[in-house]
């Protein structure tokens, strides 16, 4: 991020939460489950499916990880009871991956097992690089017993194509995205086009071997290239879907939906909306600039 953007994001960080909340509303579906359900129902009514994510902060101990697991189990029950067309995304570090891998496996297995009983699906989000191997191992261990679990791979990582080749024979069920964390150049592509090229090469490899792929991007270039690849490779519609974040490029989201492709929107919600919103701002400082401008004009 350049120094000006850095300063703007720094400024937003010191704003009162009540002001950041005005911005956060666009990206976070609510502070509680009821608010998120309302958003999901609206999207479902348009033919758009969702994946729901209970926002969490970095956890400090096992009790917090267990509490996060309980929230996921309650979410699965709510999806079933309210007849929502949604699955659930989880973050391994929220469920103890940074504490102990076996402990994390046990919690995630409970979630995946319950989801299987309810014919639902769990997507394991991918976090920053210290957790890449551990997350892949977690996924592979679960995959030995469950088919209703999938993983995320990030095209900014240089290793991703090798990961796809390793995972494909084991039944990869992917979400492919660019990646959101700041990673060192040694392990991650930095050029915009390099990341795109690796995205398309990884997508081709995933589809070639018959895996299901969630194509998670708002980048028009990648969406158009994916349309072409799907057509050229004659991939059937039950082998892929497009995915976007709640509140981002809605016009493009609606167009893909109208084109007859399956569209899934990632719905983050929960009391930890603040940390999530700051992350979105860091990703898109232009938004921080708009907020700053509107605050100053408001005060004039
Ligand atoms: P790019 O960043 O180039 O964005 C393309 C255009 O989309 C921008 O020009 C802008 O117009 C718009 N845009 C993108 N992000 C925006 C924002 N926040 N606010 C406003 N406009 C925005 N990452 C990860 O590391 N692990 C994960 O598990 C996931 N999971 C995930 C799920 C889903 C459903 C999505 C869509 C994304 C993720 N990501 C993720 C995030 C992903 O890695 C990536 O950071 C973002 O999707 C942005 O990359 P794009 O491909 O959209 O391109």
PDB file of N, CA and C and ligand atoms in Angstrom, residues 23 26-27 51 89-91 123-128 152-156 175-181 192 196 199 215-220 222 242-249 251-252 264-266 279-281 283-284 287, ligand 1:
ATOM      1  N   UNK A  23     -19.783   2.553   7.026  1.00  0.00           N
ATOM      2  CA  UNK A  23     -19.094   1.914   5.913  1.00  0.00           C
ATOM      3  C   UNK A  23     -19.249   0.383   5.979  1.00  0.00           C
ATOM      4  N   UNK A  26     -21.968  -2.050   4.361  1.00  0.00           N
ATOM      5  CA  UNK A  26     -21.916  -2.512   2.974  1.00  0.00           C
ATOM      6  C   UNK A  26     -21.279  -3.910   2.861  1.00  0.00           C
ATOM      7  N   UNK A  27     -20.357  -4.213   3.776  1.00  0.00           N
ATOM      8  CA  UNK A  27     -19.572  -5.450   3.661  1.00  0.00           C
ATOM      9  C   UNK A  27     -19.925  -6.526   4.676  1.00  0.00           C
ATOM     10  N   UNK A  51     -22.555 -18.484   1.345  1.00  0.00           N
ATOM     11  CA  UNK A  51     -21.780 -19.202   2.349  1.00  0.00           C
ATOM     12  C   UNK A  51     -21.661 -18.248   3.525  1.00  0.00           C
ATOM     13  N   UNK A  89     -18.609 -21.233   5.867  1.00  0.00           N
ATOM     14  CA  UNK A  89     -17.154 -21.117   5.743  1.00  0.00           C
ATOM     15  C   UNK A  89     -16.546 -20.973   7.137  1.00  0.00           C
ATOM     16  N   UNK A  90     -15.422 -21.636   7.337  1.00  0.00           N
ATOM     17  CA  UNK A  90     -14.770 -21.554   8.668  1.00  0.00           C
ATOM     18  C   UNK A  90     -13.302 -21.172   8.501  1.00  0.00           C
ATOM     19  N   UNK A  91     -12.751 -20.553   9.556  1.00  0.00           N
ATOM     20  CA  UNK A  91     -11.325 -20.215   9.553  1.00  0.00           C
ATOM     21  C   UNK A  91     -10.620 -21.105  10.580  1.00  0.00           C
ATOM     22  N   UNK A 123     -16.752 -25.137   3.982  1.00  0.00           N
ATOM     23  CA  UNK A 123     -15.594 -24.646   3.231  1.00  0.00           C
ATOM     24  C   UNK A 123     -14.544 -24.168   4.239  1.00  0.00           C
ATOM     25  N   UNK A 124     -13.343 -24.711   4.109  1.00  0.00           N
ATOM     26  CA  UNK A 124     -12.257 -24.260   4.998  1.00  0.00           C
ATOM     27  C   UNK A 124     -11.526 -23.113   4.317  1.00  0.00           C
ATOM     28  N   UNK A 125     -11.674 -21.911   4.840  1.00  0.00           N
ATOM     29  CA  UNK A 125     -10.968 -20.744   4.287  1.00  0.00           C
ATOM     30  C   UNK A 125      -9.457 -20.948   4.415  1.00  0.00           C
ATOM     31  N   UNK A 126      -8.706 -20.283   3.540  1.00  0.00           N
ATOM     32  CA  UNK A 126      -7.244 -20.350   3.651  1.00  0.00           C
ATOM     33  C   UNK A 126      -6.730 -19.041   4.240  1.00  0.00           C
ATOM     34  N   UNK A 127      -5.896 -19.155   5.269  1.00  0.00           N
ATOM     35  CA  UNK A 127      -5.356 -17.947   5.919  1.00  0.00           C
ATOM     36  C   UNK A 127      -3.923 -17.699   5.448  1.00  0.00           C
ATOM     37  N   UNK A 128      -3.121 -17.035   6.240  1.00  0.00           N
ATOM     38  CA  UNK A 128      -1.784 -16.661   5.763  1.00  0.00           C
ATOM     39  C   UNK A 128      -0.817 -17.850   5.763  1.00  0.00           C
ATOM     40  N   UNK A 152      -9.672 -23.899   0.204  1.00  0.00           N
ATOM     41  CA  UNK A 152      -9.432 -22.702  -0.614  1.00  0.00           C
ATOM     42  C   UNK A 152      -7.958 -22.680  -1.007  1.00  0.00           C
ATOM     43  N   UNK A 153      -7.674 -22.360  -2.276  1.00  0.00           N
ATOM     44  CA  UNK A 153      -6.281 -22.136  -2.676  1.00  0.00           C
ATOM     45  C   UNK A 153      -6.160 -20.716  -3.228  1.00  0.00           C
ATOM     46  N   UNK A 154      -4.949 -20.148  -3.055  1.00  0.00           N
ATOM     47  CA  UNK A 154      -4.708 -18.738  -3.398  1.00  0.00           C
ATOM     48  C   UNK A 154      -3.732 -18.647  -4.566  1.00  0.00           C
ATOM     49  N   UNK A 155      -4.149 -17.964  -5.632  1.00  0.00           N
ATOM     50  CA  UNK A 155      -3.297 -17.962  -6.828  1.00  0.00           C
ATOM     51  C   UNK A 155      -2.079 -17.058  -6.677  1.00  0.00           C
ATOM     52  N   UNK A 156      -2.009 -16.226  -5.630  1.00  0.00           N
ATOM     53  CA  UNK A 156      -0.774 -15.439  -5.464  1.00  0.00           C
ATOM     54  C   UNK A 156       0.380 -16.291  -4.933  1.00  0.00           C
ATOM     55  N   UNK A 175     -12.283 -23.737  -3.584  1.00  0.00           N
ATOM     56  CA  UNK A 175     -12.547 -22.334  -3.900  1.00  0.00           C
ATOM     57  C   UNK A 175     -11.186 -21.792  -4.348  1.00  0.00           C
ATOM     58  N   UNK A 176     -11.174 -21.138  -5.507  1.00  0.00           N
ATOM     59  CA  UNK A 176      -9.925 -20.535  -5.976  1.00  0.00           C
ATOM     60  C   UNK A 176     -10.065 -19.023  -5.889  1.00  0.00           C
ATOM     61  N   UNK A 177      -9.113 -18.375  -5.193  1.00  0.00           N
ATOM     62  CA  UNK A 177      -9.133 -16.906  -5.098  1.00  0.00           C
ATOM     63  C   UNK A 177      -7.703 -16.396  -5.276  1.00  0.00           C
ATOM     64  N   UNK A 178      -7.550 -15.080  -5.323  1.00  0.00           N
ATOM     65  CA  UNK A 178      -6.195 -14.526  -5.480  1.00  0.00           C
ATOM     66  C   UNK A 178      -5.395 -14.636  -4.180  1.00  0.00           C
ATOM     67  N   UNK A 179      -6.055 -14.405  -3.047  1.00  0.00           N
ATOM     68  CA  UNK A 179      -5.363 -14.377  -1.753  1.00  0.00           C
ATOM     69  C   UNK A 179      -5.342 -12.969  -1.208  1.00  0.00           C
ATOM     70  N   UNK A 180      -5.551 -12.856   0.100  1.00  0.00           N
ATOM     71  CA  UNK A 180      -5.801 -11.537   0.672  1.00  0.00           C
ATOM     72  C   UNK A 180      -4.704 -11.053   1.624  1.00  0.00           C
ATOM     73  N   UNK A 181      -3.788 -11.922   2.002  1.00  0.00           N
ATOM     74  CA  UNK A 181      -2.790 -11.553   3.013  1.00  0.00           C
ATOM     75  C   UNK A 181      -1.539 -10.980   2.347  1.00  0.00           C
ATOM     76  N   UNK A 192       0.286  -8.064 -10.829  1.00  0.00           N
ATOM     77  CA  UNK A 192      -1.150  -8.289 -11.048  1.00  0.00           C
ATOM     78  C   UNK A 192      -1.388  -9.396 -12.079  1.00  0.00           C
ATOM     79  N   UNK A 196      -2.956 -13.281 -11.914  1.00  0.00           N
ATOM     80  CA  UNK A 196      -4.061 -13.688 -12.805  1.00  0.00           C
ATOM     81  C   UNK A 196      -3.683 -14.945 -13.598  1.00  0.00           C
ATOM     82  N   UNK A 199      -3.847 -17.885 -11.523  1.00  0.00           N
ATOM     83  CA  UNK A 199      -5.261 -18.188 -11.246  1.00  0.00           C
ATOM     84  C   UNK A 199      -5.806 -19.054 -12.386  1.00  0.00           C
ATOM     85  N   UNK A 215     -15.215 -20.323  -8.267  1.00  0.00           N
ATOM     86  CA  UNK A 215     -14.322 -19.312  -8.875  1.00  0.00           C
ATOM     87  C   UNK A 215     -14.592 -17.995  -8.151  1.00  0.00           C
ATOM     88  N   UNK A 216     -13.718 -17.661  -7.191  1.00  0.00           N
ATOM     89  CA  UNK A 216     -13.996 -16.547  -6.272  1.00  0.00           C
ATOM     90  C   UNK A 216     -13.199 -15.311  -6.660  1.00  0.00           C
ATOM     91  N   UNK A 217     -13.830 -14.429  -7.389  1.00  0.00           N
ATOM     92  CA  UNK A 217     -13.154 -13.204  -7.822  1.00  0.00           C
ATOM     93  C   UNK A 217     -14.170 -12.151  -8.243  1.00  0.00           C
ATOM     94  N   UNK A 218     -13.742 -10.873  -8.142  1.00  0.00           N
ATOM     95  CA  UNK A 218     -14.552  -9.774  -8.680  1.00  0.00           C
ATOM     96  C   UNK A 218     -13.848  -9.165  -9.886  1.00  0.00           C
ATOM     97  N   UNK A 219     -12.738  -9.778 -10.272  1.00  0.00           N
ATOM     98  CA  UNK A 219     -11.908  -9.245 -11.352  1.00  0.00           C
ATOM     99  C   UNK A 219     -12.553  -9.617 -12.702  1.00  0.00           C
ATOM    100  N   UNK A 220     -13.013  -8.591 -13.418  1.00  0.00           N
ATOM    101  CA  UNK A 220     -13.739  -8.805 -14.683  1.00  0.00           C
ATOM    102  C   UNK A 220     -12.888  -9.614 -15.664  1.00  0.00           C
ATOM    103  N   UNK A 222     -10.689 -11.917 -14.997  1.00  0.00           N
ATOM    104  CA  UNK A 222     -10.702 -13.349 -14.631  1.00  0.00           C
ATOM    105  C   UNK A 222     -12.069 -13.976 -14.888  1.00  0.00           C
ATOM    106  N   UNK A 242     -19.560 -19.419  -9.420  1.00  0.00           N
ATOM    107  CA  UNK A 242     -18.811 -18.184  -9.171  1.00  0.00           C
ATOM    108  C   UNK A 242     -19.094 -17.764  -7.731  1.00  0.00           C
ATOM    109  N   UNK A 243     -18.124 -17.068  -7.137  1.00  0.00           N
ATOM    110  CA  UNK A 243     -18.307 -16.617  -5.755  1.00  0.00           C
ATOM    111  C   UNK A 243     -17.812 -15.179  -5.611  1.00  0.00           C
ATOM    112  N   UNK A 244     -18.547 -14.403  -4.815  1.00  0.00           N
ATOM    113  CA  UNK A 244     -18.126 -13.017  -4.524  1.00  0.00           C
ATOM    114  C   UNK A 244     -18.359 -12.690  -3.055  1.00  0.00           C
ATOM    115  N   UNK A 245     -17.704 -11.628  -2.600  1.00  0.00           N
ATOM    116  CA  UNK A 245     -17.902 -11.162  -1.227  1.00  0.00           C
ATOM    117  C   UNK A 245     -19.149 -10.288  -1.163  1.00  0.00           C
ATOM    118  N   UNK A 246     -19.836 -10.345  -0.050  1.00  0.00           N
ATOM    119  CA  UNK A 246     -21.017  -9.514   0.163  1.00  0.00           C
ATOM    120  C   UNK A 246     -20.666  -8.028   0.001  1.00  0.00           C
ATOM    121  N   UNK A 247     -21.447  -7.326  -0.789  1.00  0.00           N
ATOM    122  CA  UNK A 247     -21.266  -5.875  -0.926  1.00  0.00           C
ATOM    123  C   UNK A 247     -20.269  -5.445  -1.993  1.00  0.00           C
ATOM    124  N   UNK A 248     -19.635  -6.388  -2.683  1.00  0.00           N
ATOM    125  CA  UNK A 248     -18.610  -6.022  -3.671  1.00  0.00           C
ATOM    126  C   UNK A 248     -19.136  -6.304  -5.086  1.00  0.00           C
ATOM    127  N   UNK A 249     -18.886  -5.385  -5.991  1.00  0.00           N
ATOM    128  CA  UNK A 249     -19.253  -5.481  -7.431  1.00  0.00           C
ATOM    129  C   UNK A 249     -20.599  -6.190  -7.657  1.00  0.00           C
ATOM    130  N   UNK A 251     -23.148  -5.330  -9.393  1.00  0.00           N
ATOM    131  CA  UNK A 251     -23.635  -5.335 -10.791  1.00  0.00           C
ATOM    132  C   UNK A 251     -23.098  -6.562 -11.537  1.00  0.00           C
ATOM    133  N   UNK A 252     -21.808  -6.866 -11.279  1.00  0.00           N
ATOM    134  CA  UNK A 252     -21.169  -8.018 -11.928  1.00  0.00           C
ATOM    135  C   UNK A 252     -21.766  -9.323 -11.387  1.00  0.00           C
ATOM    136  N   UNK A 264     -22.481 -17.707  -5.674  1.00  0.00           N
ATOM    137  CA  UNK A 264     -22.525 -17.830  -4.216  1.00  0.00           C
ATOM    138  C   UNK A 264     -21.889 -16.581  -3.594  1.00  0.00           C
ATOM    139  N   UNK A 265     -22.566 -15.994  -2.644  1.00  0.00           N
ATOM    140  CA  UNK A 265     -22.034 -14.792  -1.981  1.00  0.00           C
ATOM    141  C   UNK A 265     -21.596 -15.131  -0.554  1.00  0.00           C
ATOM    142  N   UNK A 266     -20.419 -14.648  -0.227  1.00  0.00           N
ATOM    143  CA  UNK A 266     -19.811 -14.879   1.100  1.00  0.00           C
ATOM    144  C   UNK A 266     -20.394 -13.863   2.082  1.00  0.00           C
ATOM    145  N   UNK A 279     -10.008  -4.692   7.615  1.00  0.00           N
ATOM    146  CA  UNK A 279      -9.292  -5.492   6.616  1.00  0.00           C
ATOM    147  C   UNK A 279      -9.783  -5.142   5.201  1.00  0.00           C
ATOM    148  N   UNK A 280     -11.115  -5.010   5.032  1.00  0.00           N
ATOM    149  CA  UNK A 280     -11.673  -4.635   3.724  1.00  0.00           C
ATOM    150  C   UNK A 280     -11.128  -3.269   3.301  1.00  0.00           C
ATOM    151  N   UNK A 281     -11.004  -2.351   4.282  1.00  0.00           N
ATOM    152  CA  UNK A 281     -10.492  -1.011   3.981  1.00  0.00           C
ATOM    153  C   UNK A 281      -9.042  -1.067   3.526  1.00  0.00           C
ATOM    154  N   UNK A 283      -7.681  -3.427   2.038  1.00  0.00           N
ATOM    155  CA  UNK A 283      -7.677  -4.021   0.714  1.00  0.00           C
ATOM    156  C   UNK A 283      -8.083  -2.992  -0.335  1.00  0.00           C
ATOM    157  N   UNK A 284      -8.971  -2.125   0.050  1.00  0.00           N
ATOM    158  CA  UNK A 284      -9.484  -1.152  -0.918  1.00  0.00           C
ATOM    159  C   UNK A 284      -9.478   0.257  -0.318  1.00  0.00           C
ATOM    160  N   UNK A 287     -11.952   3.180  -0.759  1.00  0.00           N
ATOM    161  CA  UNK A 287     -13.152   3.269   0.065  1.00  0.00           C
ATOM    162  C   UNK A 287     -12.879   4.149   1.299  1.00  0.00           C
TER     163      UNK A 287
HETATM  164  P1  LIG B   1      -9.131  -7.500  -7.413  1.00  0.00           P
HETATM  165  O1  LIG B   1      -8.617  -7.285  -6.028  1.00  0.00           O
HETATM  166  O2  LIG B   1      -8.267  -7.123  -8.555  1.00  0.00           O
HETATM  167  O3  LIG B   1     -10.531  -6.823  -7.521  1.00  0.00           O
HETATM  168  C1  LIG B   1     -11.209  -6.631  -8.738  1.00  0.00           C
HETATM  169  C2  LIG B   1     -12.174  -5.494  -8.581  1.00  0.00           C
HETATM  170  O4  LIG B   1     -13.173  -5.851  -7.641  1.00  0.00           O
HETATM  171  C3  LIG B   1     -11.533  -4.221  -8.003  1.00  0.00           C
HETATM  172  O5  LIG B   1     -11.016  -3.419  -9.012  1.00  0.00           O
HETATM  173  C4  LIG B   1     -12.690  -3.575  -7.281  1.00  0.00           C
HETATM  174  O6  LIG B   1     -13.504  -2.906  -8.198  1.00  0.00           O
HETATM  175  C5  LIG B   1     -13.468  -4.753  -6.781  1.00  0.00           C
HETATM  176  N1  LIG B   1     -13.123  -5.123  -5.408  1.00  0.00           N
HETATM  177  C6  LIG B   1     -12.384  -6.160  -4.992  1.00  0.00           C
HETATM  178  N2  LIG B   1     -12.341  -6.220  -3.643  1.00  0.00           N
HETATM  179  C7  LIG B   1     -13.074  -5.161  -3.207  1.00  0.00           C
HETATM  180  C8  LIG B   1     -13.436  -4.659  -1.929  1.00  0.00           C
HETATM  181  N3  LIG B   1     -13.046  -5.257  -0.804  1.00  0.00           N
HETATM  182  N4  LIG B   1     -14.216  -3.548  -1.865  1.00  0.00           N
HETATM  183  C9  LIG B   1     -14.675  -2.936  -2.975  1.00  0.00           C
HETATM  184  N5  LIG B   1     -14.375  -3.367  -4.212  1.00  0.00           N
HETATM  185  C10 LIG B   1     -13.581  -4.458  -4.331  1.00  0.00           C
HETATM  186  N6  LIG B   1      -8.760 -14.733   0.394  1.00  0.00           N
HETATM  187  C11 LIG B   1      -7.979 -15.556   1.130  1.00  0.00           C
HETATM  188  O7  LIG B   1      -6.783 -15.319   1.267  1.00  0.00           O
HETATM  189  N7  LIG B   1      -8.532 -16.659   1.724  1.00  0.00           N
HETATM  190  C12 LIG B   1      -9.828 -16.991   1.578  1.00  0.00           C
HETATM  191  O8  LIG B   1     -10.275 -18.004   2.122  1.00  0.00           O
HETATM  192  C13 LIG B   1     -10.655 -16.125   0.798  1.00  0.00           C
HETATM  193  N8  LIG B   1     -11.975 -16.381   0.621  1.00  0.00           N
HETATM  194  C14 LIG B   1     -12.701 -15.634  -0.290  1.00  0.00           C
HETATM  195  C15 LIG B   1     -14.016 -15.983  -0.589  1.00  0.00           C
HETATM  196  C16 LIG B   1     -14.707 -15.318  -1.591  1.00  0.00           C
HETATM  197  C17 LIG B   1     -16.109 -15.724  -1.925  1.00  0.00           C
HETATM  198  C18 LIG B   1     -14.088 -14.241  -2.287  1.00  0.00           C
HETATM  199  C19 LIG B   1     -14.783 -13.549  -3.407  1.00  0.00           C
HETATM  200  C20 LIG B   1     -12.816 -13.859  -1.945  1.00  0.00           C
HETATM  201  C21 LIG B   1     -12.110 -14.533  -0.948  1.00  0.00           C
HETATM  202  N9  LIG B   1     -10.825 -14.161  -0.585  1.00  0.00           N
HETATM  203  C22 LIG B   1     -10.077 -14.994   0.207  1.00  0.00           C
HETATM  204  C23 LIG B   1     -10.321 -12.826  -0.997  1.00  0.00           C
HETATM  205  C24 LIG B   1      -9.540 -12.901  -2.287  1.00  0.00           C
HETATM  206  O9  LIG B   1      -8.342 -13.595  -2.078  1.00  0.00           O
HETATM  207  C25 LIG B   1      -9.197 -11.492  -2.819  1.00  0.00           C
HETATM  208  O10 LIG B   1      -8.444 -10.803  -1.893  1.00  0.00           O
HETATM  209  C26 LIG B   1     -10.387 -10.635  -3.181  1.00  0.00           C
HETATM  210  O11 LIG B   1     -11.404 -11.407  -3.761  1.00  0.00           O
HETATM  211  C27 LIG B   1      -9.993  -9.533  -4.172  1.00  0.00           C
HETATM  212  O12 LIG B   1      -9.468 -10.108  -5.355  1.00  0.00           O
HETATM  213  P2  LIG B   1     -10.217 -10.100  -6.774  1.00  0.00           P
HETATM  214  O13 LIG B   1      -9.956 -11.408  -7.438  1.00  0.00           O
HETATM  215  O14 LIG B   1     -11.632  -9.757  -6.597  1.00  0.00           O
HETATM  216  O15 LIG B   1      -9.443  -9.050  -7.648  1.00  0.00           O
END
